[in-house]
CSV table of C-alpha atoms in Angstrom, one decimal:
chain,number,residue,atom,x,y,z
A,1,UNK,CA,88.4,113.4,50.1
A,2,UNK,CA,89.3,113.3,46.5
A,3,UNK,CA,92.1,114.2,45.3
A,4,UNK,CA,92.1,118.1,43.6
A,5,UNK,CA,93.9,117.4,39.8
A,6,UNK,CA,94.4,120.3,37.5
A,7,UNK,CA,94.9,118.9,33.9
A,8,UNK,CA,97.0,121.1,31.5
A,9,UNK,CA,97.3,120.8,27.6
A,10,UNK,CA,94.3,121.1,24.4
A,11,UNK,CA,92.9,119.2,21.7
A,12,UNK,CA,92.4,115.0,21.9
A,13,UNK,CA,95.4,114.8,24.3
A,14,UNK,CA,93.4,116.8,27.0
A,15,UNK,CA,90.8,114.7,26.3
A,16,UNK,CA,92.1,111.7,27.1
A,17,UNK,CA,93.8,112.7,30.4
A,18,UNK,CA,90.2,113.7,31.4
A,19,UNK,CA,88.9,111.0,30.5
A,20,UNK,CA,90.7,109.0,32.7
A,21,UNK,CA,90.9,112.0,35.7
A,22,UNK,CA,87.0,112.0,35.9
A,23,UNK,CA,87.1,107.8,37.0
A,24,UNK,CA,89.3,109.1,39.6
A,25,UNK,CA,88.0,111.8,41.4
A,26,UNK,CA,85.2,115.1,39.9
A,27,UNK,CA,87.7,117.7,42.1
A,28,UNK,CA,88.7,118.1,37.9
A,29,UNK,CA,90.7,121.7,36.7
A,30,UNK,CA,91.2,121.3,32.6
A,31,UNK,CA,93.3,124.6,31.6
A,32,UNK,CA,93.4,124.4,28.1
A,33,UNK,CA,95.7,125.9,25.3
A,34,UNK,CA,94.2,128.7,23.5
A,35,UNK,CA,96.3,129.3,20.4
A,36,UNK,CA,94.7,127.6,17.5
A,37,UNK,CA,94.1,129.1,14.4
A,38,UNK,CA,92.1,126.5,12.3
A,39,UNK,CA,89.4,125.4,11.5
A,40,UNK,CA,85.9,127.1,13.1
A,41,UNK,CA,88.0,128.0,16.1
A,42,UNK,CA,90.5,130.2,14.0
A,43,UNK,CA,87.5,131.7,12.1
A,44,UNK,CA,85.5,132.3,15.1
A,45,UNK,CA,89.1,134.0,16.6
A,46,UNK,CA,89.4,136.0,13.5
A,47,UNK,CA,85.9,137.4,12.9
A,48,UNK,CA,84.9,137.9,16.5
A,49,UNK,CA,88.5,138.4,18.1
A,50,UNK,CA,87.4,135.7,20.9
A,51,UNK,CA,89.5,132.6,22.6
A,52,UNK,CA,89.6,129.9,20.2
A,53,UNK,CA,86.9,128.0,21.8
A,54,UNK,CA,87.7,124.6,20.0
A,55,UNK,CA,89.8,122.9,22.5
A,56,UNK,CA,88.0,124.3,25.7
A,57,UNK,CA,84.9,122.9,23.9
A,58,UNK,CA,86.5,119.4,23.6
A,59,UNK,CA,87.6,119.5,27.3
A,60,UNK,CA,83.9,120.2,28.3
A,61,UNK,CA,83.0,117.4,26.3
A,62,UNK,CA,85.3,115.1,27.7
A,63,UNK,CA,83.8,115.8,30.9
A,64,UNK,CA,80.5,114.5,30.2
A,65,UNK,CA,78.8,112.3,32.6
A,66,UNK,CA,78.5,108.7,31.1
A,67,UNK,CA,74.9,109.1,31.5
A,68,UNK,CA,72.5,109.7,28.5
A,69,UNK,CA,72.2,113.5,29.5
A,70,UNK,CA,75.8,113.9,29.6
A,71,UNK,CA,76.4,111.4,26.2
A,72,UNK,CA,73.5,113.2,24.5
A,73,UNK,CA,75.0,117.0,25.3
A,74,UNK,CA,78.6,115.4,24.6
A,75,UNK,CA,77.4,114.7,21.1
A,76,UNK,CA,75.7,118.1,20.4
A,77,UNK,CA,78.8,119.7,21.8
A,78,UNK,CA,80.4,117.8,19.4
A,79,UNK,CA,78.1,118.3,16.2
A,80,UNK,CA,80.0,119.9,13.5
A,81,UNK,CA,77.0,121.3,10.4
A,82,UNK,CA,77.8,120.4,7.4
A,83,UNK,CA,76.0,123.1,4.3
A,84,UNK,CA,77.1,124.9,1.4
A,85,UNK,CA,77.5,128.0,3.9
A,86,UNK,CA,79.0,130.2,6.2
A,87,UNK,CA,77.8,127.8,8.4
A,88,UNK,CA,80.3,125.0,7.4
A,89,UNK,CA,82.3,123.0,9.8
A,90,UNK,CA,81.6,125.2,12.7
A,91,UNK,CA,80.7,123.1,15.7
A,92,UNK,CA,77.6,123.9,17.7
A,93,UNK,CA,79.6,123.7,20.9
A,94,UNK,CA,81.5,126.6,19.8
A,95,UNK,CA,78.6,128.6,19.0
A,96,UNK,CA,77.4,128.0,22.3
A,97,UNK,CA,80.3,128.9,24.0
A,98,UNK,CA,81.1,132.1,22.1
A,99,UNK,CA,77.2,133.3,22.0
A,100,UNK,CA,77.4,132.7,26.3
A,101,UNK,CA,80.2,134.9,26.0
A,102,UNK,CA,78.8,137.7,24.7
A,103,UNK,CA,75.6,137.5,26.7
A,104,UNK,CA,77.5,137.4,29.9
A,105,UNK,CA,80.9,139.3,29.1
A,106,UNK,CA,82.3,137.0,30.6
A,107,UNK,CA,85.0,134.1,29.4
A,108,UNK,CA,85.1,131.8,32.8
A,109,UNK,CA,81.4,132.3,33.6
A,110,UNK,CA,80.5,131.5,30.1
A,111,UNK,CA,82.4,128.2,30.6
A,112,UNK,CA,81.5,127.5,34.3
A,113,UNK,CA,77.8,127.9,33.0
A,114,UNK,CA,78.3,125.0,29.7
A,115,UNK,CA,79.8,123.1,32.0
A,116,UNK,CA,76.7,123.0,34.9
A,117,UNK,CA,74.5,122.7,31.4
A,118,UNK,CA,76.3,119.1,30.7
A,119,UNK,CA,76.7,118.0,34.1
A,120,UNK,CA,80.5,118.1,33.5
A,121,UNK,CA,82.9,116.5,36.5
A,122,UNK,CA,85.0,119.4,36.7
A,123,UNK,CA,85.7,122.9,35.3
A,124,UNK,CA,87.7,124.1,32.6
A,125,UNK,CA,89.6,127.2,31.8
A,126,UNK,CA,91.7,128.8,29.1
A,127,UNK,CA,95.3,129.2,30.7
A,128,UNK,CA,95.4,132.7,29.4
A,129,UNK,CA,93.0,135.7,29.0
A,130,UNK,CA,94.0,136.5,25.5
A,131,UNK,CA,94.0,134.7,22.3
A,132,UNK,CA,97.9,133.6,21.7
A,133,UNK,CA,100.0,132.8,18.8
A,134,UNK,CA,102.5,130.3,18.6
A,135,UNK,CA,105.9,131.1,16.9
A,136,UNK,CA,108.9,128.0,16.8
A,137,UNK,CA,112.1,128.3,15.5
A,138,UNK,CA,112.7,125.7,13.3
A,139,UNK,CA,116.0,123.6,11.6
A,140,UNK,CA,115.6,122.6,7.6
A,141,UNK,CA,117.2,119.2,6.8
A,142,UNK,CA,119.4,121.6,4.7
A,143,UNK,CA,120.5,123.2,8.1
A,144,UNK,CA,118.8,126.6,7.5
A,145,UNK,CA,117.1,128.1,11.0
A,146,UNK,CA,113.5,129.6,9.8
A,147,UNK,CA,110.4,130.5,11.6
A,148,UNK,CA,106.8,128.6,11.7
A,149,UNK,CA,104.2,130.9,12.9
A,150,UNK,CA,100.5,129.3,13.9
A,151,UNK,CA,99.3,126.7,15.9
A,152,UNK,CA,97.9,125.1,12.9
A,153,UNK,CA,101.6,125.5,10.5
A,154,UNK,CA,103.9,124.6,13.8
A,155,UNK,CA,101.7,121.4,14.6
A,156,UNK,CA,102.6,120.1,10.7
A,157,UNK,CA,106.0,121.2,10.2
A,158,UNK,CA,108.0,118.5,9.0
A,159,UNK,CA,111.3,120.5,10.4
A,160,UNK,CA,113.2,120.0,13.5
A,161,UNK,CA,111.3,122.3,16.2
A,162,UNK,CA,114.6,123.9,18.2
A,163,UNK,CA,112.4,126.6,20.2
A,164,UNK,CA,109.0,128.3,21.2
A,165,UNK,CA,107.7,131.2,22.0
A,166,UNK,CA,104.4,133.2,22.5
A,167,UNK,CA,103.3,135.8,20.9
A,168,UNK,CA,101.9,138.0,23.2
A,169,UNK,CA,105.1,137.1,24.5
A,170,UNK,CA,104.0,138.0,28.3
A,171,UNK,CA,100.4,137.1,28.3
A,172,UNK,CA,97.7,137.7,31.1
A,173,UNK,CA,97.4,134.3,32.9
A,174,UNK,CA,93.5,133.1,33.5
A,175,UNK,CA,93.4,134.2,37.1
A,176,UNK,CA,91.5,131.2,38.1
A,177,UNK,CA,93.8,128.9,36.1
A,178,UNK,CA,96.5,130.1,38.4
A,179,UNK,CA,95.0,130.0,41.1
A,180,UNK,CA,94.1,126.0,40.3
A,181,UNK,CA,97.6,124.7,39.9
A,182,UNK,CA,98.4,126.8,43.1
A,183,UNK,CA,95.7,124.8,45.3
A,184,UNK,CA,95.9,121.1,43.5
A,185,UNK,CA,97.5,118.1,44.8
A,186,UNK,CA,98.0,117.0,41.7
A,187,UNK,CA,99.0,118.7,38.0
A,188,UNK,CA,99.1,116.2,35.2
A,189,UNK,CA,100.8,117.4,32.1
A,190,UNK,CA,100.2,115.8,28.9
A,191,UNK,CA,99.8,113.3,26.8
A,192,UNK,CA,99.3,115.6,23.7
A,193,UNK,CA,100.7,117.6,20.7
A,194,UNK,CA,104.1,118.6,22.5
A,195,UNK,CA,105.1,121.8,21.5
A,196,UNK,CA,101.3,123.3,20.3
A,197,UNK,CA,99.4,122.0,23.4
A,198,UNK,CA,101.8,120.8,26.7
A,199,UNK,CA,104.5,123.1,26.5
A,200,UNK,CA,103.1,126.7,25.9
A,201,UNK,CA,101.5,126.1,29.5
A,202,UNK,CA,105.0,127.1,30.6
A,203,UNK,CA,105.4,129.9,28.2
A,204,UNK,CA,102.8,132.0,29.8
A,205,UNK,CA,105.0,133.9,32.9
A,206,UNK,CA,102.1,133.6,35.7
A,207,UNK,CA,100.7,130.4,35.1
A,208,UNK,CA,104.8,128.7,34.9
A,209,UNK,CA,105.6,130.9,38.2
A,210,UNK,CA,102.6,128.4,39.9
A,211,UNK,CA,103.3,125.3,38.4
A,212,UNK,CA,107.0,125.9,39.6
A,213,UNK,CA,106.0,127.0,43.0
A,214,UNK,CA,102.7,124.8,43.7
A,215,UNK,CA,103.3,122.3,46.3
A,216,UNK,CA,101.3,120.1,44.2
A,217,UNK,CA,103.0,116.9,42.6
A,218,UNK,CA,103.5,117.1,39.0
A,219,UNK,CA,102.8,113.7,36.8
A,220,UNK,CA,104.0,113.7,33.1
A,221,UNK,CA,102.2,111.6,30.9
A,222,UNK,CA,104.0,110.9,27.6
A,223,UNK,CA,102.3,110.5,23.9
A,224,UNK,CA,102.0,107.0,22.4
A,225,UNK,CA,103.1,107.8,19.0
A,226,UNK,CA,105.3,110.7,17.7
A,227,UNK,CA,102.8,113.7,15.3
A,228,UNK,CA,104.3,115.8,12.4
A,229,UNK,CA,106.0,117.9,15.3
A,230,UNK,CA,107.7,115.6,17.0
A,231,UNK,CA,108.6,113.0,14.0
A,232,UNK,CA,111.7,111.3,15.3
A,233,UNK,CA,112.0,112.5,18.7
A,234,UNK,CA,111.9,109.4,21.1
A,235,UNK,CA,110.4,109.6,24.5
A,236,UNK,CA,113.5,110.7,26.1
A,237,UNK,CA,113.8,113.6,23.8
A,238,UNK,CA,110.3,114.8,24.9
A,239,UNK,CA,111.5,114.9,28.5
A,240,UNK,CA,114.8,116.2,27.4
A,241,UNK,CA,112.7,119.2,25.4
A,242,UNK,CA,110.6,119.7,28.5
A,243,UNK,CA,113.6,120.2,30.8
A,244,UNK,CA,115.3,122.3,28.1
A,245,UNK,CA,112.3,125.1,28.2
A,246,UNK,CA,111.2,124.8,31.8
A,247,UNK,CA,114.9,123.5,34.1
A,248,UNK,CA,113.4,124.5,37.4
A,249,UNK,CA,110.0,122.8,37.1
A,250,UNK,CA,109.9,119.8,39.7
A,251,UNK,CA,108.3,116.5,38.7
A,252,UNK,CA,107.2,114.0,40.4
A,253,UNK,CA,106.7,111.0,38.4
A,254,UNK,CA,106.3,109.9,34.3
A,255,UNK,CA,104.0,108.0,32.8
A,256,UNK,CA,104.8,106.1,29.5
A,257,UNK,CA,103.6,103.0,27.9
A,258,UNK,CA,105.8,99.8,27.6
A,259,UNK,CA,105.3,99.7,23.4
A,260,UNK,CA,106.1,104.0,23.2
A,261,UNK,CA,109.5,103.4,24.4
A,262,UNK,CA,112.5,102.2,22.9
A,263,UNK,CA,115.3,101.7,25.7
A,264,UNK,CA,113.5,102.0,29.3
A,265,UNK,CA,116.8,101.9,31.0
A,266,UNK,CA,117.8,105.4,29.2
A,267,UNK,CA,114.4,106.9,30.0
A,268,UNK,CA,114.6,105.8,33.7
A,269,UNK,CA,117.7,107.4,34.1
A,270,UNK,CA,116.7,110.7,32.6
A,271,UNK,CA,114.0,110.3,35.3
A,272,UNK,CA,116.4,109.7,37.6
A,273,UNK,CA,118.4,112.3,37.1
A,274,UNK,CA,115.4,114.7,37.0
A,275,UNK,CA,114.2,113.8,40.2
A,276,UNK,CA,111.1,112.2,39.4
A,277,UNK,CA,110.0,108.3,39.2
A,278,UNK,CA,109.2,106.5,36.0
A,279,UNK,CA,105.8,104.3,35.6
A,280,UNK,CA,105.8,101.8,32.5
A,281,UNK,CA,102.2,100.4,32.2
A,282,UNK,CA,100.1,99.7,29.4
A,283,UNK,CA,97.7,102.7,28.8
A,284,UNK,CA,96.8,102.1,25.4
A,285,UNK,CA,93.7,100.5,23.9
A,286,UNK,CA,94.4,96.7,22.9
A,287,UNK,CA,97.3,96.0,20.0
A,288,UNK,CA,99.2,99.0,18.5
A,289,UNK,CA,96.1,101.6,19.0
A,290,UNK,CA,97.9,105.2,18.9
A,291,UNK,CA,94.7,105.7,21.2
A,292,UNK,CA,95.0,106.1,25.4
A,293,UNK,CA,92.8,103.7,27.5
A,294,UNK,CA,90.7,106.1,29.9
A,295,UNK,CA,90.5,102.3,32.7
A,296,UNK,CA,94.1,101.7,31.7
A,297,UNK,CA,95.2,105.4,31.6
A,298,UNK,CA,93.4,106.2,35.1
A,299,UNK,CA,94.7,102.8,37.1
A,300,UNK,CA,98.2,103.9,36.2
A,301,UNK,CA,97.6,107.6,37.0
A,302,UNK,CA,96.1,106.2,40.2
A,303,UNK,CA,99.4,103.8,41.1
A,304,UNK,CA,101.2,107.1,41.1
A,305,UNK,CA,98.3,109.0,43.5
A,306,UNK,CA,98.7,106.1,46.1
A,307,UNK,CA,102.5,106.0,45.3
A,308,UNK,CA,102.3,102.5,44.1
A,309,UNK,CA,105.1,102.9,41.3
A,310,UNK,CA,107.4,100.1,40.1
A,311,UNK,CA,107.6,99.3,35.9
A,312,UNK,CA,106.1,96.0,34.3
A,313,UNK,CA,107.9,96.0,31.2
A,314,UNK,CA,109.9,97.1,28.1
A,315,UNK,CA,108.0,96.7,24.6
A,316,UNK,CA,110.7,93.1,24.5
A,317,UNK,CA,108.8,91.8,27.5
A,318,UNK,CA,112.1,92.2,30.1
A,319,UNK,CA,111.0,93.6,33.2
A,320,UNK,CA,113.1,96.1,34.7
A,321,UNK,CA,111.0,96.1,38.4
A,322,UNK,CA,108.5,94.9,40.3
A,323,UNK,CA,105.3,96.9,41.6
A,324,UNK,CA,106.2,98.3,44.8
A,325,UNK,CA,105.5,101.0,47.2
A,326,UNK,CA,108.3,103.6,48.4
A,327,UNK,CA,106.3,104.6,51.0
């Protein structure tokens, strides 16, 4: 059987762990962020006090069959109008979405039923019942501490991030979201924006409780290139951040390309030292593409799943282990 994989984060980064989950196995979980504020999400949030449906929308899309019903329904999902009107910008897949929600009163039905519309290889679910807002503390280059409220101002602060929280600050957990990471085999966290879509997850009591205490195996998957939040934070500061607001949560094994890290040695022994194994393989697209690989991205995620780890490379070329199996 298949393995059961619940993937956790929003926006492209979601996508692209999807998009290599669904090569691997369609026993697929997406729970999805829902804090944004921009764009025809945080308009549809605002007028109509639903979920942002944005990045559950791209999730559902990522699921798509590669078939020309599922391309076809991935593209309409996708369709943004473009008028002189109210109309402007807003997706049709968010329409959808919100318009299923009204006629069934119901968030996770309304999703279940878009996703048997597009054939999608999986199921997705916000990872909390209620729209959130995201609130960092921040440090100024002129060492003043100030506050960045917003998915949409916390994702381009050009400060140093030093803390997050949620605001509600003890949200109601997507029942079914918990109950996912409880029953996987596998959680995959990441790649994505790291503080607005990977770690508020862990922010929201219930659904941290279960990612703590699921005997599933937890695989980080580490971004390619740094974003305006995490300008000048190296891979080992992501995992360092990570341990920092969530020390109890157990992983089982990281994921980072050969060209996104600077010193493998350091981030092997961070792994080390957090219990989990490291996996260096190439999961971008060819060159320096800031873009993940779904093939690439899924063989590597699949070397973990049949514990086949061992590192091929640093970005020099040096290899620092052989592919082997600890059985």
């Amino acid at each position: 059987m298949r393995p059961a994989v619940v993937a956790l984060g929003g926006g492209h980064g979601l996508s692209a762990a999807l998009s290599a989950l669904r090569l691997m196995t369609d026993r697929i979980t997406a729970v999805v962020t829902v804090a944004d504020d921009g764009g025809s999400s945080g308009r549809l949030r605002e007028e109509m006090g639903v979920l942002p449906p944005g990045d559950l929308r791209m999730a559902l899309a990522a699921l798509c069959d590669d078939s020309d019903w599922g391309r076809t329904w991935r593209d309409l999902l996708q369709h943004r109008f473009s008028t002189d009107g109210p109309l402007d910008r807003h997706s049709v897949g968010n329409l959808l979405i919100v318009a299923l929600w009204e006629l069934l009163g119901d968030t996770v039905d309304g999703l279940d039923l878009v996703g048997r519309l597009l054939g999608a290889r999986g199921r997705v679910l916000p990872m909390a019942s209620v729209p959130l807002c995201i609130e960092a503390d921040v440090r100024t280059t002129q060492g003043r501490r100030e506050v960045v409220r917003g998915q949409t101002q916390v994702a381009v602060t050009s400060h140093r991030i030093e803390h997050l929280r949620l605001h509600p600050a003890d949200p109601p957990a997507c029942p079914e979201a918990v109950a996912a990471v409880r029953e996987a085999d596998w959680v995959v966290l990441g790649p994505g924006s790291w503080y607005t879509s990977v770690l508020p997850h862990l922010l929201v009591p219930q659904l941290r409780a279960a990612l703590v205490e699921t005997p599933a195996r937890i695989i980080v998957t580490l971004n390619l290139t740094p974003d305006n939040e995490t300008a000048g934070m190296r891979a080992v500061d992501h995992l360092e951040v990570l341990r920092a607001h969530a020390p109890e949560l157990a992983l089982h094994a990281v994921v980072a390309d050969p060209a996104s890290v600077d010193d493998v040695g350091e981030l092997a022994d961070l792994c080390a030292a957090m219990g989990c194994r490291l996996l260096v393989r190439q999961v971008r697209r060819g060159g320096q593409s800031a873009v993940h690989d779904p093939l690439r991205l899924a063989a590597a995620l699949r070397d973990v799943v049949e514990d086949y780890l061992g590192d091929v490379g640093t970005r020099a070329g040096r290899a620092v282990g052989s592919r082997d199996s600890d059985g």
